[in-house]
Coordinates of C-alpha atoms in Angstrom, one line a residue:
Chain A
M1 CA -8.4 0.8 15.1
E2 CA -4.8 0.9 16.3
T3 CA -2.4 1.8 13.6
T4 CA 1.2 0.8 13.9
K5 CA 3.7 3.4 12.8
T6 CA 7.4 2.8 12.1
I7 CA 9.3 5.3 10.2
I8 CA 13.1 4.9 9.8
N9 CA 15.1 8.1 9.8
Y10 CA 16.2 7.7 6.1
T11 CA 17.2 10.6 4.0
H12 CA 15.6 10.8 0.6
R13 CA 18.0 12.2 -2.0
Q14 CA 17.1 12.6 -5.6
A15 CA 19.4 10.9 -8.2
G16 CA 19.8 10.5 -11.9
H17 CA 19.5 6.7 -12.0
C18 CA 17.1 4.7 -9.9
E19 CA 19.2 1.8 -8.8
S20 CA 22.6 3.6 -8.2
G21 CA 20.6 6.3 -6.4
A22 CA 19.0 3.7 -4.1
T23 CA 22.3 2.0 -3.6
S24 CA 24.1 5.2 -2.7
N25 CA 21.3 6.3 -0.4
L26 CA 21.4 2.9 1.4
F27 CA 25.2 3.2 1.8
K28 CA 24.8 6.7 3.2
F29 CA 22.2 5.5 5.6
Y30 CA 24.8 3.1 7.1
G31 CA 27.4 5.8 7.2
L32 CA 29.5 5.1 4.1
D33 CA 29.7 8.3 2.2
I34 CA 29.5 7.2 -1.5
S35 CA 28.0 9.5 -4.1
E36 CA 25.7 8.3 -6.8
P37 CA 28.2 8.3 -9.6
M38 CA 30.6 6.4 -7.4
A39 CA 28.1 3.7 -6.7
F40 CA 27.2 3.6 -10.4
G41 CA 30.8 3.2 -11.5
I42 CA 31.8 0.6 -8.9
G43 CA 28.6 -1.4 -9.6
N44 CA 29.2 -1.5 -13.4
G45 CA 26.0 0.4 -14.3
L46 CA 27.4 1.3 -17.7
Y47 CA 26.5 -1.1 -20.5
F48 CA 25.2 -1.2 -24.0
S49 CA 23.4 -3.8 -26.0
Y50 CA 21.5 -3.6 -29.2
I51 CA 19.4 -6.6 -30.2
P52 CA 17.6 -6.0 -33.4
F53 CA 15.7 -9.3 -33.6
L54 CA 14.0 -8.8 -30.3
K55 CA 11.2 -6.3 -30.4
I56 CA 10.2 -4.5 -27.2
M57 CA 7.5 -1.9 -27.4
F58 CA 7.4 -2.5 -31.2
A59 CA 11.0 -1.4 -31.7
P60 CA 14.4 -3.2 -31.5
M61 CA 15.6 -3.8 -28.0
I62 CA 18.2 -1.3 -27.0
S63 CA 19.6 -1.1 -23.5
F64 CA 22.0 1.4 -22.0
R65 CA 22.0 -0.2 -18.6
N66 CA 23.1 -3.5 -17.0
L67 CA 20.7 -6.1 -15.9
P68 CA 18.5 -5.2 -12.9
N69 CA 20.2 -5.4 -9.5
T70 CA 23.7 -5.5 -11.0
V71 CA 24.7 -2.2 -9.4
F72 CA 23.7 -3.1 -5.9
R73 CA 25.0 -6.7 -6.1
R74 CA 28.4 -5.8 -7.5
A75 CA 28.9 -2.7 -5.4
T76 CA 28.4 -4.6 -2.2
Q77 CA 30.5 -7.5 -3.5
Y78 CA 33.5 -5.3 -4.5
L79 CA 33.3 -3.2 -1.3
G80 CA 33.0 -6.3 0.9
I81 CA 29.7 -5.4 2.5
E82 CA 27.3 -8.0 3.9
A83 CA 24.1 -7.7 2.0
T84 CA 21.1 -9.9 1.3
V85 CA 19.5 -10.2 -2.1
I86 CA 16.4 -12.3 -2.4
K87 CA 15.8 -12.9 -6.1
K88 CA 12.4 -14.5 -6.1
I89 CA 9.6 -14.9 -3.6
K90 CA 6.8 -17.1 -4.7
D91 CA 4.1 -16.0 -2.3
P92 CA 3.3 -12.3 -2.6
K93 CA 1.8 -12.2 0.9
E94 CA 5.0 -13.6 2.3
A95 CA 7.1 -11.0 0.4
M96 CA 5.1 -8.2 2.0
A97 CA 5.4 -9.8 5.4
M98 CA 9.2 -10.0 4.9
L99 CA 9.2 -6.3 4.1
D100 CA 7.2 -5.6 7.3
R101 CA 9.6 -7.5 9.4
N102 CA 12.5 -5.7 7.9
L103 CA 10.9 -2.3 8.6
E104 CA 10.2 -3.2 12.2
Q105 CA 13.9 -4.0 12.7
G106 CA 14.8 -0.6 11.2
I107 CA 16.2 -1.9 7.9
P108 CA 15.4 0.2 4.9
T109 CA 14.7 -2.2 2.1
G110 CA 15.2 -1.9 -1.7
M111 CA 12.9 -3.5 -4.1
Q112 CA 12.6 -4.0 -7.8
V113 CA 9.2 -2.9 -9.2
G114 CA 7.4 -2.5 -12.5
V115 CA 6.6 1.1 -13.5
F116 CA 3.2 0.6 -15.2
Q117 CA 1.0 0.6 -12.1
L118 CA 3.1 2.8 -9.9
T119 CA 0.5 5.4 -8.9
F120 CA 2.8 8.3 -8.0
F121 CA 4.8 8.1 -11.2
P122 CA 4.3 10.7 -14.0
P123 CA 1.7 9.2 -16.4
E124 CA 4.0 9.8 -19.4
Y125 CA 6.5 7.3 -18.0
R126 CA 4.1 4.5 -17.1
Q127 CA 5.1 1.8 -19.6
H128 CA 5.7 -1.8 -18.9
Y129 CA 9.2 -1.3 -17.7
N130 CA 10.2 -3.6 -14.9
M131 CA 13.7 -2.5 -14.0
H132 CA 12.8 0.3 -11.6
N133 CA 14.0 0.4 -8.0
L134 CA 12.7 2.0 -4.9
V135 CA 13.4 1.9 -1.2
A136 CA 10.7 1.4 1.5
F137 CA 11.6 3.1 4.8
G138 CA 8.5 3.2 6.8
K139 CA 5.0 1.9 7.4
E140 CA 2.0 3.7 8.8
G141 CA -1.1 1.6 9.0
N142 CA -1.8 0.5 5.5
L143 CA 0.6 3.0 3.9
Y144 CA 4.2 2.5 3.0
H145 CA 6.7 5.3 2.9
I146 CA 8.7 5.1 -0.3
S147 CA 11.8 6.8 -1.5
D148 CA 12.0 6.8 -5.2
T149 CA 15.0 8.6 -6.6
V150 CA 13.3 9.8 -9.7
M151 CA 10.8 11.8 -7.7
E152 CA 11.6 15.0 -5.9
F153 CA 10.0 14.1 -2.6
P154 CA 9.3 10.9 -0.7
Q155 CA 6.0 9.2 -1.6
V156 CA 3.5 6.8 -0.1
L157 CA 2.0 3.7 -1.5
T158 CA -0.8 1.5 -0.2
Y159 CA -0.3 -2.2 0.6
D160 CA -2.2 -3.3 -2.5
D161 CA -0.5 -0.9 -4.8
L162 CA 2.9 -2.0 -3.6
L163 CA 2.0 -5.6 -3.9
R164 CA 0.8 -5.1 -7.5
V165 CA 4.0 -3.3 -8.7
R166 CA 6.2 -5.9 -7.0
Y167 CA 4.5 -8.6 -8.9
A168 CA 4.2 -6.9 -12.3
G169 CA 4.4 -9.2 -15.3
G170 CA 6.3 -9.1 -18.5
A171 CA 10.0 -9.1 -19.4
F172 CA 12.4 -9.0 -16.4
A173 CA 9.5 -9.5 -14.0
P174 CA 10.5 -8.4 -10.5
Q175 CA 8.9 -11.4 -8.8
G176 CA 9.1 -9.7 -5.5
K177 CA 12.9 -9.1 -5.5
M178 CA 14.2 -7.3 -2.5
Y179 CA 17.6 -6.4 -1.1
W180 CA 19.0 -4.8 2.0
I181 CA 22.3 -4.3 3.8
N182 CA 23.0 -6.4 6.9
N183 CA 26.2 -5.1 8.2
L184 CA 28.5 -2.3 7.2
K185 CA 31.7 -1.9 9.1
P186 CA 33.3 1.5 9.2
G187 CA 36.6 2.2 7.5
I188 CA 36.1 0.6 4.1
D189 CA 38.8 1.3 1.5
I190 CA 37.0 2.0 -1.7
K191 CA 40.1 2.2 -4.0
P192 CA 40.4 -1.5 -4.8
A193 CA 36.7 -1.6 -5.5
I194 CA 37.0 1.3 -8.0
I195 CA 39.8 -0.6 -9.8
K196 CA 37.7 -3.8 -10.0
G197 CA 34.7 -1.8 -11.2
I198 CA 36.6 0.0 -13.9
K199 CA 38.2 -3.3 -15.2
K200 CA 34.8 -5.0 -15.3
T201 CA 33.2 -2.1 -17.2
V202 CA 36.0 -2.0 -19.7
Y203 CA 35.6 -5.7 -20.3
E204 CA 31.9 -5.4 -20.8
M205 CA 32.2 -2.5 -23.2
I206 CA 35.1 -3.7 -25.4
G207 CA 36.1 -7.2 -24.3
I208 CA 33.0 -9.4 -24.8
P209 CA 33.5 -11.3 -28.1
F210 CA 30.0 -10.7 -29.3
P211 CA 29.2 -8.1 -31.9
L212 CA 26.0 -6.7 -30.4
I213 CA 27.3 -5.7 -27.0
G214 CA 29.3 -2.7 -25.9
V215 CA 31.1 -0.4 -28.4
K216 CA 30.7 -3.0 -31.2
G217 CA 27.0 -3.0 -30.6
L218 CA 26.9 0.8 -30.8
K219 CA 28.7 0.7 -34.1
W220 CA 26.4 -2.0 -35.4
M221 CA 23.4 0.2 -34.5
A222 CA 25.0 3.2 -36.3
R223 CA 25.3 1.1 -39.4
D224 CA 21.7 -0.1 -39.1
L225 CA 20.4 3.4 -38.5
K226 CA 21.5 4.3 -42.1
K227 CA 19.4 1.5 -43.6
W228 CA 16.2 2.0 -41.6
P229 CA 14.4 4.6 -43.9
K230 CA 14.9 2.4 -46.9
K231 CA 14.1 -0.9 -45.2
H232 CA 11.1 0.2 -43.0
G233 CA 9.9 3.5 -44.5
N234 CA 10.2 6.9 -42.9
E235 CA 7.5 6.5 -40.3
K236 CA 9.0 3.4 -38.7
A237 CA 12.5 4.6 -39.0
S238 CA 11.6 7.7 -37.0
F239 CA 9.9 5.5 -34.4
Y240 CA 13.0 3.3 -34.1
L241 CA 15.2 6.4 -33.8
G242 CA 12.8 7.7 -31.1
Q243 CA 13.3 4.4 -29.3
I244 CA 17.1 5.0 -29.1
L245 CA 16.6 8.5 -27.8
R246 CA 14.0 7.4 -25.3
M247 CA 16.3 4.8 -23.9
A248 CA 19.2 7.2 -23.8
E249 CA 17.5 10.2 -22.3
D250 CA 14.4 9.2 -20.4
F251 CA 13.7 6.6 -17.7
G252 CA 16.0 8.2 -15.2
T253 CA 19.4 8.0 -16.9
G254 CA 20.8 11.3 -15.7
G255 CA 21.0 12.2 -19.4
A256 CA 22.9 10.9 -22.4
G257 CA 22.5 7.2 -21.5
F258 CA 24.4 7.3 -18.2
R259 CA 27.5 8.7 -19.9
Y260 CA 27.4 11.8 -17.7
I261 CA 27.2 9.8 -14.6
Y262 CA 30.1 7.6 -15.7
G263 CA 32.2 10.6 -16.5
A264 CA 31.5 12.1 -13.1
F265 CA 32.6 8.8 -11.6
L266 CA 35.9 8.8 -13.5
K267 CA 36.5 12.3 -12.4
E268 CA 35.8 11.5 -8.7
A269 CA 38.0 8.4 -9.0
G270 CA 40.8 10.5 -10.5
E271 CA 40.7 12.9 -7.7
L272 CA 40.7 10.1 -5.1
F273 CA 43.8 8.6 -6.7
G274 CA 45.7 11.8 -6.2
N275 CA 44.8 13.7 -9.4
H276 CA 45.5 10.7 -11.6
T277 CA 46.1 12.3 -15.0
E278 CA 44.9 9.5 -17.2
L279 CA 41.7 9.0 -15.3
L280 CA 41.0 12.8 -15.4
E281 CA 41.7 12.8 -19.2
A282 CA 39.3 9.9 -19.7
A283 CA 36.6 11.7 -17.6
D284 CA 37.1 14.8 -19.9
I285 CA 36.6 12.7 -23.1
M286 CA 33.6 11.0 -21.5
G287 CA 32.0 14.3 -20.7
K288 CA 32.5 15.6 -24.3
T289 CA 31.1 12.3 -25.6
A290 CA 28.1 12.8 -23.4
N291 CA 27.6 16.3 -24.7
K292 CA 27.6 14.7 -28.2
W293 CA 25.0 12.3 -27.2
R294 CA 22.8 15.2 -26.1
E295 CA 23.4 16.9 -29.4
F296 CA 22.4 13.7 -31.1
T297 CA 19.2 13.8 -29.2
Y298 CA 18.4 17.3 -30.1
I299 CA 18.9 16.7 -33.8
G300 CA 17.2 13.3 -33.8
A301 CA 14.1 14.7 -32.0
R302 CA 13.4 16.8 -35.1
N303 CA 13.0 13.6 -37.1
C304 CA 10.7 12.2 -34.5
K305 CA 8.5 15.3 -34.7
N306 CA 8.2 15.3 -38.4
R307 CA 7.7 11.7 -39.0
S308 CA 6.9 11.2 -42.6
K309 CA 9.3 13.8 -43.9
P310 CA 12.7 13.5 -42.2
E311 CA 14.3 16.9 -41.7
E312 CA 17.7 15.4 -41.0
D313 CA 19.5 12.9 -43.1
Y314 CA 19.8 9.5 -41.5
G315 CA 23.2 9.1 -43.0
M316 CA 24.4 12.2 -41.1
L317 CA 22.9 10.8 -37.8
S318 CA 24.6 7.5 -38.4
D319 CA 27.9 9.2 -38.9
M320 CA 27.4 11.1 -35.7
L321 CA 26.6 7.9 -33.8
M322 CA 29.7 6.3 -35.3
G323 CA 31.8 9.2 -34.1
I324 CA 30.3 8.8 -30.6
A325 CA 31.2 5.1 -30.6
Q326 CA 34.8 5.8 -31.6
N327 CA 35.1 8.5 -28.9
E328 CA 33.8 6.0 -26.3
E329 CA 36.2 3.4 -27.5
I330 CA 39.1 5.8 -27.0
V331 CA 38.0 6.2 -23.3
Y332 CA 37.8 2.4 -22.7
R333 CA 41.2 1.8 -24.4
K334 CA 42.7 4.5 -22.2
L335 CA 41.2 2.9 -19.1
E336 CA 42.4 -0.5 -20.1
K337 CA 46.0 0.6 -20.2
I338 CA 46.0 2.3 -16.8
K339 CA 48.2 0.6 -14.2
F340 CA 47.1 1.5 -10.7
Chain B
M1 CA 24.2 25.4 -27.6
K2 CA 21.3 24.1 -25.5
E3 CA 19.4 27.3 -25.3
S4 CA 19.6 28.2 -29.0
I5 CA 18.3 24.9 -30.1
D6 CA 15.6 24.9 -27.4
K7 CA 14.2 28.2 -28.5
S8 CA 14.5 28.2 -32.3
E9 CA 13.9 24.6 -33.2
H10 CA 11.1 23.5 -30.9
P11 CA 8.3 26.0 -30.7
D12 CA 6.1 25.7 -27.7
D13 CA 3.3 23.7 -29.4
V14 CA 4.5 20.6 -27.7
P15 CA 2.3 19.8 -24.7
G16 CA 4.7 20.0 -21.8
Y17 CA 4.3 18.4 -18.5
C18 CA 5.8 19.8 -15.4
Y19 CA 5.0 18.3 -12.1
N20 CA 8.2 16.5 -11.2
R21 CA 11.7 17.8 -11.6
E22 CA 14.4 15.3 -12.3
L23 CA 18.1 15.3 -11.7
F24 CA 20.1 15.9 -14.8
Y25 CA 23.9 15.8 -15.1
G26 CA 25.8 18.0 -17.4
F27 CA 29.3 18.8 -18.5
D28 CA 31.1 21.8 -19.6
K29 CA 34.8 22.8 -19.7
E30 CA 34.8 25.4 -17.0
R31 CA 32.7 23.8 -14.3
G32 CA 33.3 20.1 -15.1
F33 CA 30.4 17.8 -14.2
T34 CA 27.3 19.5 -12.9
R35 CA 24.0 18.3 -11.4
E36 CA 20.9 20.3 -11.7
L37 CA 17.2 19.8 -11.1
S38 CA 15.0 20.6 -14.0
Y39 CA 11.9 19.5 -16.0
Q40 CA 12.3 17.4 -19.1
N41 CA 13.4 19.7 -21.9
Q42 CA 11.5 20.2 -25.1
S43 CA 13.2 17.7 -27.3
N44 CA 12.8 15.0 -24.6
Q45 CA 9.1 15.7 -24.5
V46 CA 8.9 15.3 -28.2
I47 CA 10.3 11.8 -28.1
I48 CA 8.1 10.8 -25.1
R49 CA 5.1 12.2 -27.0
Q50 CA 6.0 10.1 -30.0
S51 CA 5.5 6.8 -28.3
W52 CA 2.1 7.9 -27.0
D53 CA 1.1 9.1 -30.5
A54 CA 2.1 5.7 -31.9
L55 CA -0.1 4.1 -29.3
E56 CA -3.1 6.3 -30.3
K57 CA -2.6 5.4 -33.9
R58 CA -2.6 1.7 -33.1
L59 CA -5.7 2.1 -31.0
E60 CA -7.5 3.7 -33.9
Q61 CA -6.7 0.8 -36.2
V62 CA -7.8 -1.7 -33.5
Q63 CA -11.1 0.2 -33.0
E64 CA -11.8 -0.1 -36.7
A65 CA -11.0 -3.8 -36.6
V66 CA -13.3 -4.4 -33.6
R67 CA -16.1 -2.4 -35.2
S68 CA -15.9 -4.4 -38.4
G69 CA -15.9 -7.6 -36.3
N70 CA -12.5 -8.9 -37.2
V71 CA -11.1 -9.1 -33.7
S72 CA -12.6 -9.2 -30.2
P73 CA -12.5 -6.3 -27.8
I74 CA -9.8 -8.0 -25.8
V75 CA -7.3 -6.9 -28.4
Y76 CA -8.4 -3.3 -27.9
Y77 CA -8.0 -3.4 -24.2
M78 CA -4.7 -5.2 -24.5
E79 CA -3.4 -2.4 -26.7
K80 CA -4.8 0.1 -24.3
M81 CA -2.9 -1.4 -21.5
L82 CA 0.2 -1.3 -23.6
M83 CA 0.4 -5.1 -23.5
E84 CA 1.4 -7.7 -26.0
L85 CA 0.3 -11.3 -26.3
P86 CA 3.1 -12.9 -24.2
M87 CA 2.5 -10.4 -21.5
L88 CA -1.2 -10.7 -21.5
S89 CA -1.0 -14.5 -21.3
A90 CA 1.5 -14.2 -18.4
Y91 CA -0.8 -11.9 -16.5
M92 CA -3.8 -14.1 -17.1
G93 CA -1.9 -17.3 -16.5
L94 CA -3.2 -18.9 -19.7
N95 CA -1.6 -20.5 -22.7
R96 CA -0.8 -18.1 -25.5
L97 CA -2.9 -20.1 -28.0
R98 CA -5.9 -19.9 -25.7
V99 CA -5.5 -16.1 -25.3
R100 CA -5.2 -15.9 -29.1
W101 CA -8.4 -17.8 -29.5
H102 CA -10.1 -15.4 -27.1
M103 CA -9.0 -12.6 -29.4
T104 CA -11.1 -13.9 -32.2
P105 CA -14.8 -12.9 -32.2
A106 CA -15.9 -16.5 -32.2
G107 CA -13.7 -17.4 -29.2
F108 CA -14.8 -14.3 -27.4
R109 CA -18.5 -15.1 -27.8
R110 CA -18.0 -18.5 -26.2
L111 CA -16.2 -17.1 -23.1
K112 CA -17.9 -18.1 -19.9
P113 CA -18.7 -15.4 -17.3
P114 CA -15.8 -16.3 -14.8
M115 CA -13.3 -15.9 -17.5
L116 CA -14.8 -12.6 -18.7
E117 CA -14.6 -11.4 -15.1
R118 CA -10.9 -12.3 -14.9
Y119 CA -10.2 -10.3 -18.1
A120 CA -12.3 -7.4 -16.8
R121 CA -10.5 -7.4 -13.5
L122 CA -7.1 -7.3 -15.3
F123 CA -8.2 -4.4 -17.5
E124 CA -9.8 -2.6 -14.6
I125 CA -13.2 -2.3 -16.3
T126 CA -16.7 -3.9 -15.9
V127 CA -17.8 -7.0 -17.8
E128 CA -20.3 -4.8 -19.8
E129 CA -17.5 -2.5 -20.9
L130 CA -15.5 -5.5 -21.9
K131 CA -18.3 -6.9 -24.0
K132 CA -19.2 -3.5 -25.5
P133 CA -16.4 -0.9 -25.4
G134 CA -17.3 2.7 -25.2
F135 CA -16.3 3.6 -28.7
M136 CA -18.8 1.2 -30.2
N137 CA -21.8 3.4 -29.2
K138 CA -20.7 6.4 -31.2

C-alpha cells in the first residue's frame, strides 16, 4: 500500500503552558519571534476564578487560566494577524479531512483536545480535562505527527486516537475545534499589542464587578479555606486544598499558577519599552509573589499527605493566601496607573 | 529554600514518576526569571497522588455497593473512568434519567444486548466483564 507522507518543517519547543506554547511556536514558524511568556501576556492567559457551588472532580471549581483558545484568539487579534478559528465541527470525519487538507498545504494546525484518552500523556495526568492544546505538523500513512508542548519530544498519534481526543465529552468539550494562521506579514510592531494585553488582564483581574473573579475571588477563596475543616471535616478540607494546589502547580502551568510566566512577560515587556522602571518593578513583585505561591504549595502539600490530622493550621494557610492576593493586587494597581 | 524542604519534609516514600521532564519557570533575585527542565518535585507528586488515592477510596466503596446489590456495575465502571453522571450521559447520548435508571440493579437487568454493548464499548471492556466485574469473583 502506498503511504502518503507530508511532514512540515516545524520546530517543537517545550513550553510551560500548552496553549501559549503552541501559539508561540506557530508564530515562530511563520517568522515572528515571540517567546512563550510574551504570547501568554498579550493573549491574556492570566485569570482567576473560584466557583464554590460548581463541583468539578468532587471539589470546587478553581481556574487559574482563561477560557480555552483565548490566548491564540486575542494574541492574533491584538497583533493583527490573519488567523482562522473554527469553533465547532459537527462531523468528526469532516474535521479530520480538514486537518489533512491543511497539512497537505503545509499549514501546521492547532487543536483543542481532551486529555483523558491521549495515549502518549503521562498516566498520572489523564483526567477529564478538555482544555489541552496541541499542534499537528505532519502525516505519515495513518499516523499524525504531534507537537505537544508538555512533552519533551514530538509524538505520534493514530487517526482513531486523534479523532477520539478531538471529540472528548464533558465540560468545555473540544468539539473538533481547530485553529491556524493564514497570513503573517513581516514587520509587526508588538508594542501596541502589549499595552492592549496588559490593560485587558488588569481589567479581568481587578475590574470585573463580580466577587468570584480575579483578586476578589482569590480573597474569597482565602476566607473560605479557613472554614473548610470545620464545615467539611479534615479529610475533605485536605482534598479541596489539594485541588487548589493541583490547579496551580500541575497541568502545565509553568509553576505557581502561571504567575512565573506572567512575571517573565512583564520583565520582557519592560526591557522592550526601554527599561521601563514601573514595569520592571511590577515584574519583580510578581516574581516574589510566584515564589510565595510555590512556598504555599510546599506547606499545603503536607496537609494533603497527612489527611486526617492536618500538620499545618488552615488559618495560617488562609493568611498566606490572603497575603498573596494583596501582593498581586499591588501589581495590578501598579500596571493600571502606568501611562505608556 | 526549595532544597531544604524537599529533603527534610518529604522522605522518598512517595512513588515518584519520571519519564517526562517538564518546563518550569523560576525566579530569584540574582538571575531574574529562569526556565529549567525538570521532573515534578516531591510535593507536586504528593498532590497528584492524593487525587488518585481519593479515586481508589471511592472505588472501594462502590465495589462494596455493587457486591451488596445496591447499584449496578455501570456505577463502578463510571467511577473507574473518572466520569460523572452528566459526562456519562453525554458520552452515551442518553437522557440522564435513563442512565440513572441503568445504574439501579433492576434497570441494569432489563438492559437489552445492544445497549449493553454500547456501554461496554465506552468502558473498553467485554459485555461479560460489564455484567460481572472482576472483583465479584474474589
